[in-house]
Tab-separated table of C-alpha atoms in Angstrom:
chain	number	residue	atom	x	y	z
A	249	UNK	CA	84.965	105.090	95.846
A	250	UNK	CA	82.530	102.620	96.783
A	251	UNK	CA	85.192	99.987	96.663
A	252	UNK	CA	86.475	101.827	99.987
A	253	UNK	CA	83.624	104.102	101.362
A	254	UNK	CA	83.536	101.613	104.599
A	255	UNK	CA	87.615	101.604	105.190
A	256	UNK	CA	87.445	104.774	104.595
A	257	UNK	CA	84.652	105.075	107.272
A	258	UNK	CA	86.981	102.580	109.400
A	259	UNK	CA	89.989	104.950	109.098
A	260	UNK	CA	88.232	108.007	110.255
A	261	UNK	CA	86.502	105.152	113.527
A	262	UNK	CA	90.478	104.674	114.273
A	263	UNK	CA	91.242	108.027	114.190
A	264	UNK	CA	88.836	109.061	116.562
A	265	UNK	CA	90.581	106.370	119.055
A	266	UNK	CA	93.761	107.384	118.713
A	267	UNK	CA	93.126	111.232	118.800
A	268	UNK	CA	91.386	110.389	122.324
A	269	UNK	CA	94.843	108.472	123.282
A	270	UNK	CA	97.773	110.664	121.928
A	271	UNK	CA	95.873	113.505	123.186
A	272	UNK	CA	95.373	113.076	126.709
A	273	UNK	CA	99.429	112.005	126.900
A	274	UNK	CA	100.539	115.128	125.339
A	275	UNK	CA	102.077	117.662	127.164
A	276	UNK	CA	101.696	114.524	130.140
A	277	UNK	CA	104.071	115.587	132.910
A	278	UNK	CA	104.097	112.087	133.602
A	279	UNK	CA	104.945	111.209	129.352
A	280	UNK	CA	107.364	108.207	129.448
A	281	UNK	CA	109.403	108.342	126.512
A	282	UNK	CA	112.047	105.827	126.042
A	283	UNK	CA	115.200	105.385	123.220
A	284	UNK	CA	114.784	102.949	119.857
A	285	UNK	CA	117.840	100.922	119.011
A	286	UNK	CA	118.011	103.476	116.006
A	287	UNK	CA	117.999	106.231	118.850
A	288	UNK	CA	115.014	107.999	117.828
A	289	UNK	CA	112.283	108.546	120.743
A	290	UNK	CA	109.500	106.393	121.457
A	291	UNK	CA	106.982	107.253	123.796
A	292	UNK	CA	103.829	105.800	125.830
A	293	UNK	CA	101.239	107.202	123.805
A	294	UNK	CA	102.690	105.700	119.966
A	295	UNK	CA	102.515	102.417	121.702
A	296	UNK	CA	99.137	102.611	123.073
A	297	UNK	CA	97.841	104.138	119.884
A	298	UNK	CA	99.391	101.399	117.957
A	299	UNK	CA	97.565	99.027	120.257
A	300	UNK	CA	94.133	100.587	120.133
A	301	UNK	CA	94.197	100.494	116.617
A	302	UNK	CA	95.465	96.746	115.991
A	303	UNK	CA	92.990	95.561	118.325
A	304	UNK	CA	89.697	97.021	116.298
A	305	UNK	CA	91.631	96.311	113.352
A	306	UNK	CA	91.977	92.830	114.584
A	307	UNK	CA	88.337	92.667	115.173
A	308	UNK	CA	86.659	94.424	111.971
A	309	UNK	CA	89.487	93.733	109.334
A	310	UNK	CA	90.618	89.805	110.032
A	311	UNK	CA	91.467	89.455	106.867
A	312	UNK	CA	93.634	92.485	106.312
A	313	UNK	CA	97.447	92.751	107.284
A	314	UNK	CA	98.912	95.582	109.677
A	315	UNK	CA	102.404	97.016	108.990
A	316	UNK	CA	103.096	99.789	112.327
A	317	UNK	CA	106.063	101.419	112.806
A	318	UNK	CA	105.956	100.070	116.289
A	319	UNK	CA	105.004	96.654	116.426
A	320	UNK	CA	105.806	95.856	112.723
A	321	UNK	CA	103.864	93.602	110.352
A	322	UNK	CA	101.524	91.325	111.614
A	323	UNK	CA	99.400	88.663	109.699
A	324	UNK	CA	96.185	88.778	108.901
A	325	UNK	CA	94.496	86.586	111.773
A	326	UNK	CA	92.029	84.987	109.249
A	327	UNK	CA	94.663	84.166	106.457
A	328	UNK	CA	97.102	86.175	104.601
A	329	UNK	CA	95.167	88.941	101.870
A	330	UNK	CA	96.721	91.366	99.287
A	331	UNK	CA	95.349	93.965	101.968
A	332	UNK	CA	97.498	95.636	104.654
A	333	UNK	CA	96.710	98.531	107.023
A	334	UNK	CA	99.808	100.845	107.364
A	335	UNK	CA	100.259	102.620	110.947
A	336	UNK	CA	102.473	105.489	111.920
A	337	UNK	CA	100.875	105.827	115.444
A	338	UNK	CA	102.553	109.120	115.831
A	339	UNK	CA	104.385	110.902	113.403
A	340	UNK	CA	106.472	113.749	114.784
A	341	UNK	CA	107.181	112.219	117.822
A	342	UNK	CA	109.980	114.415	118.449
A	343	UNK	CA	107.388	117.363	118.514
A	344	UNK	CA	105.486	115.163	120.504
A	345	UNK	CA	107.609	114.981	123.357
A	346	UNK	CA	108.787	118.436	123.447
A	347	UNK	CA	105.007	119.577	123.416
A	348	UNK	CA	105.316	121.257	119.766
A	349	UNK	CA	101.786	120.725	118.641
A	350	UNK	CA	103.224	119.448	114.925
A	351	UNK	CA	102.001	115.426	115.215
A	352	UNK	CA	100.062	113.145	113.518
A	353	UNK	CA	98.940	109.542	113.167
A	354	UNK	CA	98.739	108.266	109.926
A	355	UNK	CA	96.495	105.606	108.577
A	356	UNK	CA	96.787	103.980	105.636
A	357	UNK	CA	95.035	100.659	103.504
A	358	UNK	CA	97.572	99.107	101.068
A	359	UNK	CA	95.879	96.752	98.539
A	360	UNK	CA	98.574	95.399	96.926
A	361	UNK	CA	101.357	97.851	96.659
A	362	UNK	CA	99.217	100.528	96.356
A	363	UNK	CA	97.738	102.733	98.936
A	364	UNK	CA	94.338	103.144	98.024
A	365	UNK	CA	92.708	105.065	101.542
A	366	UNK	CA	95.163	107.365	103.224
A	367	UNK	CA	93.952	110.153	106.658
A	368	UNK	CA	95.885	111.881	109.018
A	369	UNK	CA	94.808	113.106	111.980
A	370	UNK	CA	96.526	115.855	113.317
A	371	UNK	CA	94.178	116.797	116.814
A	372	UNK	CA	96.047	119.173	118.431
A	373	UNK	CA	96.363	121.551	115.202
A	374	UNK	CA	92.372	120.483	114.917
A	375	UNK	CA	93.041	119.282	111.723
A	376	UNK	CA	91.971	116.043	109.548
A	377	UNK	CA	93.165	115.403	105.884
A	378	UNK	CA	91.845	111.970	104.106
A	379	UNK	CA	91.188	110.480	100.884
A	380	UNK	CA	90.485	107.513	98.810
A	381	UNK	CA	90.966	106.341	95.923
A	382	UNK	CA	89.604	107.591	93.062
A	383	UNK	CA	87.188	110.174	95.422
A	384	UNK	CA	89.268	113.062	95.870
A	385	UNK	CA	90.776	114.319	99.099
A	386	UNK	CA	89.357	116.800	102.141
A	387	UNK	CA	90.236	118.547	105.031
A	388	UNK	CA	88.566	119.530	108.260
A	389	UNK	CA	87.685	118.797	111.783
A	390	UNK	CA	85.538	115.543	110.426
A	391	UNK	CA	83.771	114.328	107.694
A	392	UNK	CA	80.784	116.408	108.414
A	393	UNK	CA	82.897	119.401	107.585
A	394	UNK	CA	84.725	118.047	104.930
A	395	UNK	CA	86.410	120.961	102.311
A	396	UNK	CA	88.041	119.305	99.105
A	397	UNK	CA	91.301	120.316	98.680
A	398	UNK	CA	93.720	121.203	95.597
A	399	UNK	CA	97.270	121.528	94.917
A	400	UNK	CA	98.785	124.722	93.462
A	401	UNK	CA	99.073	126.068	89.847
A	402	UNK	CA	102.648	127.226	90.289
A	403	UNK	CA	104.406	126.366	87.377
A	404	UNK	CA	107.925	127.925	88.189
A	405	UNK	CA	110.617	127.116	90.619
A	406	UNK	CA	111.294	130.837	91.171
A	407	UNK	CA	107.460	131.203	92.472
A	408	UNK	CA	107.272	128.379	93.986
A	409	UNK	CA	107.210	127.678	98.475
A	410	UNK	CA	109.857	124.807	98.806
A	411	UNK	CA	109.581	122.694	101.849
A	412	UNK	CA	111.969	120.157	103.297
A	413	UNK	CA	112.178	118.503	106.468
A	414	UNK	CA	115.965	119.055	107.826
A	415	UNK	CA	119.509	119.561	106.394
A	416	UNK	CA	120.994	116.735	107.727
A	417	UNK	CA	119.467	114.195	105.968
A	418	UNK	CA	119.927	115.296	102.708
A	419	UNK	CA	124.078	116.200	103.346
A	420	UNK	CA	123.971	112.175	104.696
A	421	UNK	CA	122.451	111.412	101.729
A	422	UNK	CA	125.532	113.144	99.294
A	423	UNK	CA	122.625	115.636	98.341
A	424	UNK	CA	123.069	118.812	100.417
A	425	UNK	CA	124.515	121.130	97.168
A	426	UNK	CA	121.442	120.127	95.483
A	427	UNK	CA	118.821	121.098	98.369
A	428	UNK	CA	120.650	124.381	98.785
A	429	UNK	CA	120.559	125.089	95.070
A	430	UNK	CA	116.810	124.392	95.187
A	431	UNK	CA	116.233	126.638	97.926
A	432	UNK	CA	118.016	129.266	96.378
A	433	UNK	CA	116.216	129.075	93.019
A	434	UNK	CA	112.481	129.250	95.093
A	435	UNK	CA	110.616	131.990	95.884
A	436	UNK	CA	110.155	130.797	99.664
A	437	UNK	CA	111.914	127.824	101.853
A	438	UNK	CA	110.644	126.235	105.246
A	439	UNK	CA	111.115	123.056	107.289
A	440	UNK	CA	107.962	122.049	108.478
A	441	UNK	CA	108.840	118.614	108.591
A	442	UNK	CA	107.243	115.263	109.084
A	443	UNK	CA	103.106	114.892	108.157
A	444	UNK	CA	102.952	118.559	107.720
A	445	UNK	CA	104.604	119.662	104.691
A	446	UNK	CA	102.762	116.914	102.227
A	447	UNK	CA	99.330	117.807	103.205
A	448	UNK	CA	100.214	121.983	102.889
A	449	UNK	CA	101.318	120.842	99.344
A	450	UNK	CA	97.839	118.606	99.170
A	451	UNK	CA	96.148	122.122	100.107
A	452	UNK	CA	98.068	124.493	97.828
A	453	UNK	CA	99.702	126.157	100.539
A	454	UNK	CA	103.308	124.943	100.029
A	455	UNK	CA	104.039	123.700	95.720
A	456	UNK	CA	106.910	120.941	96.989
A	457	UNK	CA	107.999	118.871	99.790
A	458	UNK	CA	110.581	116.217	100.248
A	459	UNK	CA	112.820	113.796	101.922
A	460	UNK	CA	115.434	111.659	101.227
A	461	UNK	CA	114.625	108.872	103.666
A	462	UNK	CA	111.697	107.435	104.690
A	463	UNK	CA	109.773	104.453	105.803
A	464	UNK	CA	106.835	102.579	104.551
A	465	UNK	CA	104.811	103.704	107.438
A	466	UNK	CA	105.996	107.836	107.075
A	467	UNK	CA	104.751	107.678	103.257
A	468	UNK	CA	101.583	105.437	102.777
A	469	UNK	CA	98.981	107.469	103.864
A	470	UNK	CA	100.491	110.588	102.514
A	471	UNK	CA	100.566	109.185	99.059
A	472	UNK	CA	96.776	109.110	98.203
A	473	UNK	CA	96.099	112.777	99.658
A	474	UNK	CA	98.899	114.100	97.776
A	475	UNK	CA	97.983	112.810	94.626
A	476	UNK	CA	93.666	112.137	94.597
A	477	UNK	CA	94.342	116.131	95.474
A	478	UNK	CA	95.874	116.213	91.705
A	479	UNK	CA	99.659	116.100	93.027
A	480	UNK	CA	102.428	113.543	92.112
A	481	UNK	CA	104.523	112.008	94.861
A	482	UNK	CA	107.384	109.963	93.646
A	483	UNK	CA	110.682	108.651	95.208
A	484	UNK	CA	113.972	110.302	94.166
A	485	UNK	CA	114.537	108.180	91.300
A	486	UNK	CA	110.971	109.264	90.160
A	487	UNK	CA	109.082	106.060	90.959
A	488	UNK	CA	105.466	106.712	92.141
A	489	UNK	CA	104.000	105.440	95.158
A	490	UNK	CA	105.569	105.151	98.686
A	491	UNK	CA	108.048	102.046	98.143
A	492	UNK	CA	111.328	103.759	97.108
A	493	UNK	CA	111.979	105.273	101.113
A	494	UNK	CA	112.397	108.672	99.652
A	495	UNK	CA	109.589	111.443	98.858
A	496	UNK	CA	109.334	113.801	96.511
A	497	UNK	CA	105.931	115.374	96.354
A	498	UNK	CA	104.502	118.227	94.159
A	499	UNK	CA	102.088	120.097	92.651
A	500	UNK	CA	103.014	118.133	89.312
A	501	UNK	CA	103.736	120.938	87.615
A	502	UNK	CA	107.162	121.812	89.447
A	503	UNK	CA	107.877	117.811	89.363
A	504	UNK	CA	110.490	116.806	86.714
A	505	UNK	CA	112.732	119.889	87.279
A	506	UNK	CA	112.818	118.908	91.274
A	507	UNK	CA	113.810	115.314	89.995
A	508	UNK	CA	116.219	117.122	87.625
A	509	UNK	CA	117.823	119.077	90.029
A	510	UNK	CA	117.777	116.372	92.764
A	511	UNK	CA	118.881	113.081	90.607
């Protein structure tokens, strides 16, 4: 841990900015929210998160990377590292817009391929999850009331609360008999979609979330919470880590028959 006690310390710093940005735009009567060429929404307050947190990134980090969904991947400005910060300034930005309180930003330090610090901050649920790696992960308000967190002992499909994030994706992706199957064989099924459904699985209050497709900057910081929180998170193919643009995450346990079922 003491390899990344100060990003860590950093991450929480940047959260604190952003929550200050993304939350006096929400709900915004005067929120400008404009179209991506992939036709998803993009409004003021992801760019001026995004910003915010280059800019102190730019200043305490020089030698680190930045990857945001945004802006994309910028250079480190004092030479090129194995380090990279990964930025989703707002996840659920859908919910976002439509006032749904379900958002996030997502912070994440890559070193290497591996994301070794991951937080979201989730300010209008009131909510914080973070970890690094090798330390564990907590939830709360703020480190000062930091609660450690645990995944679930289910060991059954047929006991076990399935999340997912939305049909669609998964009957694009040839998939859709094998999502209904799984929700059939579970005890429970929801779409909570986005941030929301990896960290309930992080806390033991869901056993399995997934998607089938997925950016760098969706997965990164999800990855160490998941799994410092005794969970695995692996693509579809079963690859760990966030590289494969797919998530499968679990309380372990439930794992290998979700890649079963799935593959």
């Amino acid at each position: 841990m003491a390899r990344y006690a100060d990003d860590l310390s950093l991450a929480h710093m940047l959260a604190d900015t952003a929550d200050s940005i993304s939350m006096a735009r929400f709900r915004a009567l005067d929120l400008h929210v404009e179209a991506k060429p992939d036709l998803t929404p993009v409004s003021d307050a992801d760019t001026a998160v995004e910003r915010a947190i280059r800019a102190t990134l730019a200043r305490t980090r020089p030698r680190d990377g930045v990857l945001g969904e945004e802006y994309g991947a910028s250079a480190a400005p004092a030479g090129t590292g194995s380090r990279q910060w990964v930025v989703d300034p707002i996840d659920g930005t859908k919910n976002f817009v439509r006032g749904v309180p379900i958002w996030a930003t997502l912070i994440s330090l890559m070193d290497g391929d591996r994301p070794v610090v991951g937080l979201v901050s989730a300010p209008a649920l009131g909510r914080r999850w973070w970890a690094a790696l090798g330390h564990g992960a907590y939830a709360g308000k703020h480190p000062a009331s930091a609660t450690p967190i645990r995944v679930s002992g289910v060991g059954r499909l047929a006991d076990a609360s399935f999340c997912y994030s939305s049909l669609n994706g998964w009957e694009e992706n040839g998939r859709l008999d094998a999502i209904l199957d799984l929700m059939r064989s579970s005890w429970r099924n929801r779409a909570y979609g986005d941030f929301y459904g990896y960290m309930l699985v992080a806390e033991g209050a869901v056993d399995v979330m997934v998607e089938p497709e997925l950016s760098l900057w969706d997965l990164a910081a999800l990855v160490p919470i998941v799994t410092e929180a005794g969970g695995t998170f692996t693509d579809l193919a079963g690859r760990p880590g966030p590289g494969g643009g797919s998530a499968v995450a679990s309380n372990g346990k439930l794992h290998q028959d979700l890649l079963d079922r799935l593959g």
